[in-house]
CSV table of C-alpha atoms in Angstrom, one decimal:
chain,number,residue,atom,x,y,z
A,1,UNK,CA,-39.3,-20.0,-52.4
A,2,UNK,CA,-35.7,-20.2,-52.0
A,3,UNK,CA,-33.9,-23.5,-53.3
A,4,UNK,CA,-32.9,-24.4,-49.9
A,5,UNK,CA,-36.3,-24.1,-48.4
A,6,UNK,CA,-37.8,-26.1,-51.4
A,7,UNK,CA,-35.2,-28.9,-50.8
A,8,UNK,CA,-36.1,-29.0,-47.2
A,9,UNK,CA,-39.9,-29.1,-48.2
A,10,UNK,CA,-39.2,-32.0,-50.6
A,11,UNK,CA,-37.2,-34.0,-48.0
A,12,UNK,CA,-39.8,-33.4,-45.2
A,13,UNK,CA,-41.8,-36.3,-43.9
A,14,UNK,CA,-45.4,-36.4,-45.1
A,15,UNK,CA,-47.6,-35.7,-42.4
A,16,UNK,CA,-51.7,-36.5,-42.4
A,17,UNK,CA,-53.9,-35.6,-39.8
A,18,UNK,CA,-57.1,-37.1,-38.1
A,19,UNK,CA,-60.3,-34.9,-38.6
A,20,UNK,CA,-63.9,-35.2,-37.2
A,21,UNK,CA,-67.2,-35.2,-39.1
A,22,UNK,CA,-68.5,-31.8,-39.3
A,23,UNK,CA,-72.1,-32.2,-38.8
A,24,UNK,CA,-74.1,-30.8,-35.8
A,25,UNK,CA,-75.3,-34.5,-34.9
A,26,UNK,CA,-73.2,-37.5,-34.3
A,27,UNK,CA,-73.1,-39.5,-37.3
A,28,UNK,CA,-73.6,-43.2,-37.1
A,29,UNK,CA,-71.8,-45.6,-39.3
A,30,UNK,CA,-74.1,-47.7,-41.3
A,31,UNK,CA,-73.3,-51.0,-42.5
A,32,UNK,CA,-72.6,-51.4,-46.3
A,33,UNK,CA,-75.5,-54.0,-46.9
A,34,UNK,CA,-77.9,-51.5,-45.2
A,35,UNK,CA,-76.7,-48.7,-47.6
A,36,UNK,CA,-77.5,-51.3,-50.4
A,37,UNK,CA,-80.9,-52.0,-48.7
A,38,UNK,CA,-81.7,-48.1,-48.6
A,39,UNK,CA,-81.0,-48.0,-52.4
A,40,UNK,CA,-83.2,-50.7,-53.3
A,41,UNK,CA,-85.9,-49.3,-51.2
A,42,UNK,CA,-85.7,-45.9,-52.9
A,43,UNK,CA,-85.7,-47.6,-56.1
A,44,UNK,CA,-88.9,-49.4,-55.3
A,45,UNK,CA,-90.3,-46.0,-54.2
A,46,UNK,CA,-89.5,-44.5,-57.4
A,47,UNK,CA,-91.0,-47.4,-59.2
A,48,UNK,CA,-94.3,-46.8,-57.4
A,49,UNK,CA,-94.2,-43.2,-57.8
A,50,UNK,CA,-93.7,-43.5,-61.7
A,51,UNK,CA,-96.5,-46.0,-61.9
A,52,UNK,CA,-99.0,-43.3,-60.8
A,53,UNK,CA,-97.8,-41.0,-63.4
A,54,UNK,CA,-97.7,-43.5,-66.2
A,55,UNK,CA,-101.4,-44.6,-65.2
A,56,UNK,CA,-102.4,-41.2,-65.7
A,57,UNK,CA,-100.9,-40.6,-68.7
A,58,UNK,CA,-102.1,-43.9,-70.3
A,59,UNK,CA,-105.4,-42.9,-69.4
A,60,UNK,CA,-104.8,-39.2,-70.9
A,61,UNK,CA,-105.8,-37.2,-67.7
A,62,UNK,CA,-104.2,-35.1,-65.0
A,63,UNK,CA,-103.5,-36.8,-61.5
A,64,UNK,CA,-106.4,-37.0,-59.2
A,65,UNK,CA,-106.1,-35.3,-56.0
A,66,UNK,CA,-105.6,-38.6,-54.1
A,67,UNK,CA,-102.8,-39.7,-56.7
A,68,UNK,CA,-101.1,-36.2,-56.5
A,69,UNK,CA,-101.0,-36.6,-52.4
A,70,UNK,CA,-99.8,-40.3,-52.9
A,71,UNK,CA,-96.9,-39.0,-55.4
A,72,UNK,CA,-95.9,-36.4,-53.0
A,73,UNK,CA,-95.7,-38.7,-50.2
A,74,UNK,CA,-93.8,-41.1,-52.0
A,75,UNK,CA,-91.3,-38.5,-53.3
A,76,UNK,CA,-90.8,-37.2,-49.9
A,77,UNK,CA,-89.9,-40.7,-48.7
A,78,UNK,CA,-87.3,-40.6,-51.8
A,79,UNK,CA,-85.7,-37.4,-50.7
A,80,UNK,CA,-85.4,-38.6,-47.1
A,81,UNK,CA,-83.8,-41.9,-48.1
A,82,UNK,CA,-81.6,-39.9,-50.7
A,83,UNK,CA,-80.3,-37.6,-48.0
A,84,UNK,CA,-79.5,-40.6,-45.5
A,85,UNK,CA,-77.9,-42.7,-48.4
A,86,UNK,CA,-75.6,-39.7,-49.2
A,87,UNK,CA,-74.7,-39.2,-45.3
A,88,UNK,CA,-74.2,-42.9,-44.9
A,89,UNK,CA,-71.8,-42.9,-47.6
A,90,UNK,CA,-69.9,-40.0,-46.6
A,91,UNK,CA,-69.4,-41.3,-43.0
A,92,UNK,CA,-68.3,-44.5,-45.0
A,93,UNK,CA,-65.8,-42.5,-47.0
A,94,UNK,CA,-64.6,-40.6,-43.9
A,95,UNK,CA,-64.1,-43.6,-41.8
A,96,UNK,CA,-61.8,-45.1,-44.6
A,97,UNK,CA,-59.5,-42.0,-44.6
A,98,UNK,CA,-59.6,-41.6,-40.8
A,99,UNK,CA,-58.1,-45.1,-40.6
A,100,UNK,CA,-55.4,-44.0,-42.8
A,101,UNK,CA,-54.6,-40.8,-41.1
A,102,UNK,CA,-55.3,-41.2,-37.3
A,103,UNK,CA,-52.4,-40.7,-34.9
A,104,UNK,CA,-49.7,-39.6,-37.5
A,105,UNK,CA,-47.2,-37.2,-36.0
A,106,UNK,CA,-44.8,-34.8,-37.3
A,107,UNK,CA,-41.3,-35.8,-37.2
A,108,UNK,CA,-38.2,-33.5,-37.2
A,109,UNK,CA,-36.9,-32.6,-40.6
A,110,UNK,CA,-33.5,-33.9,-41.2
A,111,UNK,CA,-32.8,-31.2,-43.7
A,112,UNK,CA,-33.2,-28.7,-41.2
A,113,UNK,CA,-30.1,-26.4,-41.2
A,114,UNK,CA,-30.4,-25.2,-37.6
A,115,UNK,CA,-31.8,-21.5,-38.5
A,116,UNK,CA,-34.9,-22.4,-36.6
A,117,UNK,CA,-36.9,-22.8,-39.9
A,118,UNK,CA,-38.7,-26.2,-39.9
A,119,UNK,CA,-39.7,-27.4,-43.7
A,120,UNK,CA,-43.6,-27.3,-43.9
A,121,UNK,CA,-45.0,-30.9,-44.2
A,122,UNK,CA,-47.5,-32.1,-46.8
A,123,UNK,CA,-51.1,-31.9,-45.3
A,124,UNK,CA,-54.0,-33.8,-46.0
A,125,UNK,CA,-56.5,-31.3,-47.5
A,126,UNK,CA,-56.0,-30.3,-50.9
A,127,UNK,CA,-56.0,-26.5,-50.0
A,128,UNK,CA,-52.7,-27.3,-47.9
A,129,UNK,CA,-51.2,-30.0,-50.0
A,130,UNK,CA,-51.3,-28.1,-53.0
A,131,UNK,CA,-49.3,-25.1,-51.6
A,132,UNK,CA,-47.4,-23.4,-54.5
A,133,UNK,CA,-47.0,-20.0,-53.0
A,134,UNK,CA,-43.8,-18.4,-51.7
A,135,UNK,CA,-44.2,-19.5,-48.2
A,136,UNK,CA,-42.7,-17.4,-45.6
A,137,UNK,CA,-41.3,-20.1,-43.5
A,138,UNK,CA,-40.1,-18.1,-40.6
A,139,UNK,CA,-43.8,-16.9,-40.0
A,140,UNK,CA,-45.5,-20.2,-40.6
A,141,UNK,CA,-42.9,-22.4,-39.4
A,142,UNK,CA,-43.8,-21.9,-35.9
A,143,UNK,CA,-47.4,-22.9,-36.4
A,144,UNK,CA,-46.4,-26.5,-37.2
A,145,UNK,CA,-44.1,-26.8,-34.0
A,146,UNK,CA,-45.1,-29.6,-31.5
A,147,UNK,CA,-44.7,-27.0,-28.6
A,148,UNK,CA,-47.1,-24.5,-30.4
A,149,UNK,CA,-50.0,-27.3,-30.9
A,150,UNK,CA,-49.7,-28.5,-27.3
A,151,UNK,CA,-50.0,-24.8,-25.9
A,152,UNK,CA,-53.0,-24.0,-28.5
A,153,UNK,CA,-54.9,-27.2,-27.1
A,154,UNK,CA,-54.2,-26.3,-23.5
A,155,UNK,CA,-55.6,-22.7,-24.3
A,156,UNK,CA,-58.5,-24.1,-25.7
A,157,UNK,CA,-59.4,-26.4,-22.7
A,158,UNK,CA,-58.3,-24.0,-19.7
A,159,UNK,CA,-60.6,-23.0,-17.0
A,160,UNK,CA,-61.7,-19.3,-16.5
A,161,UNK,CA,-58.7,-17.6,-14.5
A,162,UNK,CA,-56.7,-20.5,-14.9
A,163,UNK,CA,-53.0,-19.5,-15.9
A,164,UNK,CA,-51.2,-21.5,-18.5
A,165,UNK,CA,-47.8,-23.3,-17.7
A,166,UNK,CA,-44.8,-21.2,-18.4
A,167,UNK,CA,-43.6,-23.4,-21.1
A,168,UNK,CA,-46.8,-23.0,-22.9
A,169,UNK,CA,-47.5,-19.5,-22.2
A,170,UNK,CA,-44.0,-18.7,-23.8
A,171,UNK,CA,-45.0,-20.9,-26.9
A,172,UNK,CA,-48.2,-18.6,-27.3
A,173,UNK,CA,-46.4,-15.6,-26.7
A,174,UNK,CA,-44.5,-15.9,-29.9
A,175,UNK,CA,-47.9,-15.2,-31.5
A,176,UNK,CA,-48.0,-11.4,-32.4
A,177,UNK,CA,-51.9,-11.3,-32.1
A,178,UNK,CA,-52.2,-12.6,-28.6
A,179,UNK,CA,-52.3,-9.1,-27.2
A,180,UNK,CA,-55.4,-8.5,-29.2
A,181,UNK,CA,-56.9,-11.6,-27.5
A,182,UNK,CA,-56.6,-13.8,-30.8
A,183,UNK,CA,-54.3,-16.7,-31.6
A,184,UNK,CA,-53.0,-17.7,-35.0
A,185,UNK,CA,-54.4,-21.6,-35.1
A,186,UNK,CA,-51.7,-24.1,-35.8
A,187,UNK,CA,-51.7,-25.2,-39.5
A,188,UNK,CA,-52.7,-28.8,-38.6
A,189,UNK,CA,-55.6,-27.5,-37.1
A,190,UNK,CA,-56.3,-25.2,-40.1
A,191,UNK,CA,-55.8,-28.1,-42.2
A,192,UNK,CA,-58.2,-30.4,-40.4
A,193,UNK,CA,-60.9,-27.5,-40.5
A,194,UNK,CA,-60.6,-26.9,-44.3
A,195,UNK,CA,-60.8,-30.7,-44.6
A,196,UNK,CA,-63.9,-30.8,-42.7
A,197,UNK,CA,-65.6,-28.2,-45.0
A,198,UNK,CA,-64.0,-29.9,-48.0
A,199,UNK,CA,-66.2,-33.2,-47.1
A,200,UNK,CA,-69.3,-31.1,-46.2
A,201,UNK,CA,-69.5,-28.8,-49.6
A,202,UNK,CA,-70.0,-30.4,-52.9
A,203,UNK,CA,-68.2,-27.5,-54.7
A,204,UNK,CA,-65.1,-27.7,-52.7
A,205,UNK,CA,-64.5,-31.4,-53.6
A,206,UNK,CA,-64.8,-30.4,-57.2
A,207,UNK,CA,-63.2,-26.9,-57.6
A,208,UNK,CA,-59.5,-26.3,-57.7
A,209,UNK,CA,-58.4,-25.2,-54.3
A,210,UNK,CA,-55.4,-23.2,-53.5
A,211,UNK,CA,-53.8,-21.9,-50.5
A,212,UNK,CA,-52.2,-18.6,-50.2
A,213,UNK,CA,-50.4,-16.7,-46.9
A,214,UNK,CA,-51.3,-13.7,-45.1
A,215,UNK,CA,-54.7,-13.2,-47.0
A,216,UNK,CA,-52.7,-12.1,-50.2
A,217,UNK,CA,-54.3,-12.0,-53.7
A,218,UNK,CA,-54.1,-15.0,-55.9
A,219,UNK,CA,-54.0,-13.9,-59.6
A,220,UNK,CA,-54.1,-16.0,-62.8
A,221,UNK,CA,-54.1,-15.4,-66.3
A,222,UNK,CA,-57.1,-16.2,-68.3
A,223,UNK,CA,-57.8,-16.7,-72.1
A,224,UNK,CA,-60.7,-14.3,-72.8
A,225,UNK,CA,-60.8,-15.1,-76.5
A,226,UNK,CA,-59.5,-17.7,-78.5
A,227,UNK,CA,-57.5,-17.0,-81.8
A,228,UNK,CA,-59.3,-17.1,-84.9
A,229,UNK,CA,-58.9,-20.3,-87.1
A,230,UNK,CA,-55.5,-20.5,-89.2
A,231,UNK,CA,-55.8,-20.1,-93.0
A,232,UNK,CA,-54.6,-22.2,-95.6
A,233,UNK,CA,-51.6,-20.6,-97.4
A,234,UNK,CA,-48.3,-21.2,-99.5
A,235,UNK,CA,-45.0,-22.8,-98.3
A,236,UNK,CA,-43.3,-19.5,-98.2
A,237,UNK,CA,-46.3,-17.4,-96.5
A,238,UNK,CA,-46.9,-17.1,-92.7
A,239,UNK,CA,-50.6,-16.4,-92.9
A,240,UNK,CA,-52.8,-13.4,-91.6
A,241,UNK,CA,-52.2,-11.8,-88.3
A,242,UNK,CA,-54.5,-12.7,-85.6
A,243,UNK,CA,-56.4,-9.9,-83.9
A,244,UNK,CA,-59.2,-11.9,-82.0
A,245,UNK,CA,-57.0,-13.5,-79.0
A,246,UNK,CA,-57.2,-11.6,-75.9
A,247,UNK,CA,-56.0,-12.6,-72.3
A,248,UNK,CA,-57.7,-11.2,-69.0
A,249,UNK,CA,-56.8,-11.7,-65.3
A,250,UNK,CA,-58.7,-13.3,-62.5
A,251,UNK,CA,-57.9,-12.4,-59.1
A,252,UNK,CA,-59.0,-13.8,-55.7
A,253,UNK,CA,-58.7,-12.1,-52.6
A,254,UNK,CA,-59.4,-14.0,-49.5
A,255,UNK,CA,-62.1,-12.4,-47.4
A,256,UNK,CA,-62.9,-12.8,-43.7
A,257,UNK,CA,-65.3,-15.0,-42.6
A,258,UNK,CA,-66.1,-15.3,-38.8
A,259,UNK,CA,-68.3,-17.5,-36.7
A,260,UNK,CA,-68.5,-17.9,-33.1
A,261,UNK,CA,-69.7,-21.3,-31.3
A,262,UNK,CA,-70.7,-22.0,-27.9
A,263,UNK,CA,-69.4,-25.2,-25.9
A,264,UNK,CA,-70.4,-26.1,-22.3
A,265,UNK,CA,-68.0,-26.1,-19.8
A,266,UNK,CA,-68.9,-29.7,-18.8
A,267,UNK,CA,-68.5,-30.9,-22.3
A,268,UNK,CA,-64.9,-29.2,-22.3
A,269,UNK,CA,-64.0,-31.1,-19.3
A,270,UNK,CA,-65.2,-34.6,-20.6
A,271,UNK,CA,-64.4,-34.0,-24.4
A,272,UNK,CA,-61.3,-36.3,-25.0
A,273,UNK,CA,-60.3,-33.8,-27.8
A,274,UNK,CA,-61.1,-30.1,-27.3
A,275,UNK,CA,-59.6,-29.2,-30.6
A,276,UNK,CA,-61.6,-32.1,-32.2
A,277,UNK,CA,-64.6,-30.7,-30.9
A,278,UNK,CA,-64.0,-27.1,-32.0
A,279,UNK,CA,-63.2,-28.2,-35.5
A,280,UNK,CA,-66.5,-30.2,-35.5
A,281,UNK,CA,-68.7,-27.4,-34.6
A,282,UNK,CA,-66.8,-24.5,-36.6
A,283,UNK,CA,-66.4,-26.8,-39.6
A,284,UNK,CA,-70.2,-27.5,-39.9
A,285,UNK,CA,-70.9,-23.7,-39.5
A,286,UNK,CA,-68.0,-22.7,-42.1
A,287,UNK,CA,-69.3,-25.3,-44.7
A,288,UNK,CA,-72.9,-24.1,-44.9
A,289,UNK,CA,-71.8,-20.5,-45.3
A,290,UNK,CA,-69.4,-21.4,-47.8
A,291,UNK,CA,-71.7,-23.5,-49.9
A,292,UNK,CA,-74.1,-20.6,-50.1
A,293,UNK,CA,-71.6,-18.3,-51.1
A,294,UNK,CA,-70.1,-20.4,-53.8
A,295,UNK,CA,-73.6,-20.6,-55.3
A,296,UNK,CA,-75.3,-17.3,-54.6
A,297,UNK,CA,-72.3,-15.0,-53.3
A,298,UNK,CA,-72.2,-11.4,-54.8
A,299,UNK,CA,-68.4,-11.3,-55.3
A,300,UNK,CA,-68.6,-7.9,-53.1
A,301,UNK,CA,-66.5,-9.1,-50.0
A,302,UNK,CA,-67.4,-12.6,-50.5
A,303,UNK,CA,-67.1,-15.3,-53.2
A,304,UNK,CA,-68.8,-14.9,-56.5
A,305,UNK,CA,-71.5,-17.5,-56.8
A,306,UNK,CA,-72.1,-19.8,-59.9
A,307,UNK,CA,-75.8,-18.6,-60.0
A,308,UNK,CA,-74.6,-14.9,-60.3
A,309,UNK,CA,-74.7,-13.3,-63.4
A,310,UNK,CA,-71.2,-11.5,-63.6
A,311,UNK,CA,-68.7,-10.8,-66.4
A,312,UNK,CA,-66.2,-11.3,-63.9
A,313,UNK,CA,-67.6,-14.8,-63.2
A,314,UNK,CA,-70.4,-16.7,-65.6
A,315,UNK,CA,-71.9,-13.9,-67.6
A,316,UNK,CA,-75.6,-14.1,-68.9
A,317,UNK,CA,-74.5,-15.3,-72.5
A,318,UNK,CA,-74.2,-18.8,-70.7
A,319,UNK,CA,-77.9,-18.8,-69.5
A,320,UNK,CA,-80.1,-21.2,-71.6
A,321,UNK,CA,-83.8,-20.6,-71.1
A,322,UNK,CA,-84.8,-21.8,-74.7
A,323,UNK,CA,-88.0,-24.3,-74.7
A,324,UNK,CA,-88.3,-24.0,-71.0
A,325,UNK,CA,-91.6,-22.1,-69.7
A,326,UNK,CA,-91.9,-19.3,-67.2
A,327,UNK,CA,-92.4,-21.8,-64.3
A,328,UNK,CA,-91.0,-25.2,-65.3
A,329,UNK,CA,-88.1,-26.7,-66.9
A,330,UNK,CA,-89.0,-29.2,-69.8
A,331,UNK,CA,-87.3,-31.9,-71.7
A,332,UNK,CA,-86.2,-29.8,-74.5
A,333,UNK,CA,-84.8,-27.0,-72.3
A,334,UNK,CA,-82.6,-29.5,-70.7
A,335,UNK,CA,-81.4,-30.9,-73.9
A,336,UNK,CA,-80.5,-27.2,-75.2
A,337,UNK,CA,-78.6,-26.9,-71.8
A,338,UNK,CA,-76.7,-30.0,-72.2
A,339,UNK,CA,-75.5,-29.1,-75.9
A,340,UNK,CA,-74.7,-25.6,-75.0
A,341,UNK,CA,-71.6,-27.1,-73.1
A,342,UNK,CA,-68.9,-28.1,-75.3
A,343,UNK,CA,-68.0,-31.8,-75.4
A,344,UNK,CA,-64.7,-31.2,-73.9
A,345,UNK,CA,-66.3,-30.3,-70.7
A,346,UNK,CA,-68.5,-33.3,-70.5
A,347,UNK,CA,-66.1,-35.9,-68.7
A,348,UNK,CA,-66.3,-33.9,-65.6
A,349,UNK,CA,-69.6,-31.9,-65.9
A,350,UNK,CA,-72.3,-32.2,-63.1
A,351,UNK,CA,-75.7,-31.1,-62.8
A,352,UNK,CA,-76.2,-29.0,-59.3
A,353,UNK,CA,-79.9,-28.4,-58.6
A,354,UNK,CA,-82.2,-27.9,-55.6
A,355,UNK,CA,-84.3,-30.9,-54.7
A,356,UNK,CA,-87.5,-29.0,-56.0
A,357,UNK,CA,-85.8,-28.9,-59.4
A,358,UNK,CA,-84.9,-32.5,-59.4
A,359,UNK,CA,-88.4,-33.5,-58.4
A,360,UNK,CA,-89.7,-31.6,-61.4
A,361,UNK,CA,-87.1,-33.3,-63.5
A,362,UNK,CA,-88.0,-36.7,-62.4
A,363,UNK,CA,-91.1,-36.5,-64.0
A,364,UNK,CA,-90.0,-35.7,-67.5
A,365,UNK,CA,-89.7,-38.2,-70.5
A,366,UNK,CA,-88.1,-38.4,-73.7
A,367,UNK,CA,-89.9,-39.1,-77.2
A,368,UNK,CA,-89.5,-42.8,-76.2
A,369,UNK,CA,-90.9,-42.6,-73.0
A,370,UNK,CA,-87.7,-43.1,-71.1
A,371,UNK,CA,-87.3,-40.9,-68.2
A,372,UNK,CA,-84.4,-38.3,-68.1
A,373,UNK,CA,-83.4,-38.6,-64.5
A,374,UNK,CA,-82.1,-42.1,-63.5
A,375,UNK,CA,-81.8,-43.2,-60.0
A,376,UNK,CA,-78.6,-44.8,-58.7
A,377,UNK,CA,-78.8,-48.4,-57.6
A,378,UNK,CA,-75.2,-48.7,-56.7
A,379,UNK,CA,-73.4,-47.7,-53.7
A,380,UNK,CA,-71.2,-44.6,-54.2
A,381,UNK,CA,-72.6,-43.8,-57.6
A,382,UNK,CA,-74.8,-40.6,-58.0
A,383,UNK,CA,-78.2,-40.3,-60.0
A,384,UNK,CA,-77.7,-39.2,-63.3
A,385,UNK,CA,-79.6,-37.2,-66.0
A,386,UNK,CA,-79.1,-36.9,-69.9
A,387,UNK,CA,-75.5,-38.8,-68.9
A,388,UNK,CA,-74.5,-36.6,-66.2
A,389,UNK,CA,-74.2,-36.9,-62.4
A,390,UNK,CA,-77.1,-34.9,-60.6
A,391,UNK,CA,-76.4,-33.5,-57.0
A,392,UNK,CA,-78.7,-31.6,-54.9
A,393,UNK,CA,-78.1,-28.3,-52.8
A,394,UNK,CA,-80.4,-26.7,-50.4
A,395,UNK,CA,-78.7,-23.4,-51.5
A,396,UNK,CA,-79.5,-23.7,-55.2
A,397,UNK,CA,-82.4,-21.4,-56.3
A,398,UNK,CA,-85.8,-22.7,-56.4
A,399,UNK,CA,-88.2,-20.0,-57.4
A,400,UNK,CA,-89.9,-21.1,-60.2
A,401,UNK,CA,-91.1,-17.8,-61.9
A,402,UNK,CA,-89.9,-16.0,-65.2
A,403,UNK,CA,-86.4,-15.5,-65.9
A,404,UNK,CA,-85.1,-17.3,-62.6
A,405,UNK,CA,-82.0,-19.7,-62.6
A,406,UNK,CA,-83.1,-23.2,-61.6
A,407,UNK,CA,-79.8,-25.3,-62.2
A,408,UNK,CA,-76.5,-25.3,-63.5
A,409,UNK,CA,-74.4,-27.9,-65.5
A,410,UNK,CA,-70.5,-27.5,-65.9
A,411,UNK,CA,-67.1,-28.6,-64.9
A,412,UNK,CA,-66.5,-27.2,-61.3
A,413,UNK,CA,-62.8,-27.6,-61.6
A,414,UNK,CA,-63.0,-24.4,-63.4
A,415,UNK,CA,-64.2,-22.9,-60.0
A,416,UNK,CA,-61.3,-21.7,-58.0
A,417,UNK,CA,-60.9,-21.1,-54.5
A,418,UNK,CA,-58.2,-19.4,-52.4
A,419,UNK,CA,-58.0,-20.2,-48.6
A,420,UNK,CA,-55.6,-18.2,-46.4
A,421,UNK,CA,-53.5,-20.2,-44.4
A,422,UNK,CA,-53.6,-18.3,-41.3
A,423,UNK,CA,-56.6,-18.6,-39.1
A,424,UNK,CA,-57.4,-16.5,-36.0
A,425,UNK,CA,-59.0,-18.1,-32.8
A,426,UNK,CA,-60.4,-16.1,-29.8
A,427,UNK,CA,-62.0,-17.4,-26.6
A,428,UNK,CA,-64.7,-15.5,-24.9
A,429,UNK,CA,-64.7,-16.7,-21.2
A,430,UNK,CA,-66.8,-14.3,-19.6
A,431,UNK,CA,-69.7,-13.4,-22.4
A,432,UNK,CA,-71.6,-16.5,-21.7
A,433,UNK,CA,-70.7,-17.4,-18.1
A,434,UNK,CA,-74.5,-17.0,-17.1
A,435,UNK,CA,-75.3,-20.2,-19.2
A,436,UNK,CA,-72.0,-22.1,-18.2
A,437,UNK,CA,-70.7,-21.9,-21.6
A,438,UNK,CA,-67.4,-21.0,-23.2
A,439,UNK,CA,-67.3,-19.1,-26.6
A,440,UNK,CA,-64.7,-19.6,-29.5
A,441,UNK,CA,-64.6,-17.3,-32.5
A,442,UNK,CA,-63.1,-18.5,-35.7
A,443,UNK,CA,-62.1,-16.4,-38.3
A,444,UNK,CA,-61.0,-17.9,-41.8
A,445,UNK,CA,-60.3,-16.1,-44.9
A,446,UNK,CA,-61.3,-17.6,-48.4
A,447,UNK,CA,-62.5,-16.4,-51.7
A,448,UNK,CA,-63.8,-18.1,-54.8
A,449,UNK,CA,-65.1,-17.7,-58.3
A,450,UNK,CA,-65.5,-19.3,-61.8
A,451,UNK,CA,-62.6,-18.7,-64.0
A,452,UNK,CA,-63.9,-20.0,-67.4
A,453,UNK,CA,-67.4,-19.1,-68.2
A,454,UNK,CA,-67.4,-21.7,-71.2
A,455,UNK,CA,-67.1,-24.5,-68.6
A,456,UNK,CA,-70.8,-23.5,-67.1
A,457,UNK,CA,-74.2,-23.6,-68.5
A,458,UNK,CA,-77.0,-22.1,-66.3
A,459,UNK,CA,-80.5,-23.4,-66.7
A,460,UNK,CA,-83.0,-20.4,-66.7
A,461,UNK,CA,-86.9,-20.4,-66.9
A,462,UNK,CA,-88.4,-18.3,-70.0
A,463,UNK,CA,-88.6,-14.5,-69.6
A,464,UNK,CA,-92.5,-13.7,-69.2
C-alpha cells in the first residue's frame, strides 16, 4: 500500500453497518429477567438429574430403567434450555451492537486527491476491520461507492423483465463480471454477511480472521521447533550453536463456497430491506457449512478442520487417549488432556464438544465427589469443566467407538481464517418461476486451518 493510500485510509471516517440475525427463524428478544429465570430452571433440572445418579451411587447399583428414563428426560430438558439460553444471549448481544451501528453511512473522504480512488472505510466485522493486505483501491474502491450500493439493491429487488434506470445500470456496468451474469457485492454487503456468519459460528468468534483480495493466498511463517536450552558458559564464550530451531510456512488459499437461496416474489415486494433478507438467508447457510468445515474439513479445496489429523494442522502427536475407554471418556482421561496443554494457552483455552460428549462428561466426578462439569448460573457465562469454558457444536464428532475423537481443548486464536473481500452474486429469475420465487446465488471464498499444533489437544477414545 502506498503512503498516500495509507494516509487516506487513516484519515477516513469510520463506518459501521447494520446487520441481521442469520437464523432461519425470526428471533424473539427475550427480556433479561426471563434469561435469568431459564438459568435457574436449568440449574434445578440439573440438580434433580444429579440426585438420581447420587441415589444409585449411594446404594451401589446401576440406574433402574425408570431412573434412566427420567434422567434422559431431564437431560433433554437441560439441552433444550441450554440452546434457548444461548440463542437468547446472542440476540441480546446482537441488539446491543445493532443499536450502535444502525443507520451509519459512508461520508466523503476529505483526503481524496481527486483521482477517483476513495479510501476504504473501517468496517465492523473483524475480517474487514483488520485488513492489512496491500489493497487494490482502484478495484475495490468502487465497491464502497453509494451509487454502486444503490444499484446493487435495485438489482436484487427488480422484477423479471424490468430494466434498471440508466444511472443504476451504468453503475453496475463498471463491474467486469456482469457479462457472465454475476455482480461483485458491495463491500458493505460482504461485511454484513461475514459478520452474520461470525455471530453464528463459535470458531469464527475465537479465531484470527484476516481479509485478502482477489482470492490471493495468505502466507505466514511458523516456528516448527523451538531452539534448545542455552548452556552455562564463561564470560568470553558464546555457547554452542543451536541446530534444533526450524521454521515452516502456513499458507491459506481462499476456496470458493457457493450457495443459492429462494425467496418468494411476494416477500421481495413487501420486504423493507431486500439486502437484509438475502444476508439473513445466506448468512445462515454459509455459517453452518463453515462451522462444519472448521471442525471436520479435509483441507483439500476447503478449510482444514481441528478434528482432522494432519501434519499441516494438528498432528496425531496432539491426541490424548490415555485412561479413556474404547467407548467413553473418563475423569482421568480429561485430566490428561488438560495437562497436555501448556499453561501459557490456558487463559484463552476452551473445550469444544458435541452435546452427547457433554452429557457423558456431566456424570463424571473427581475423587472428592465433585462433578467435573459445572453449569453456569449467570447470564453471559458459559458452563465450565476443569476450569475451562465448555461449548457445544452439532458438528463435533459423537461416535463413541475405539480411537475416535470426541472433543478438543485449545486456544482457538491459533486457528487462522482468510476471507476474500470479493463476493459474487447471481440472480436467477426464470429457474424458479413456476413456484413464483427468485433465486440468488452467492459465491464467497474462505479458508482456515490451525497454525500452531501445540495450542490444541484432541480428546480421543482408547484403541481397541
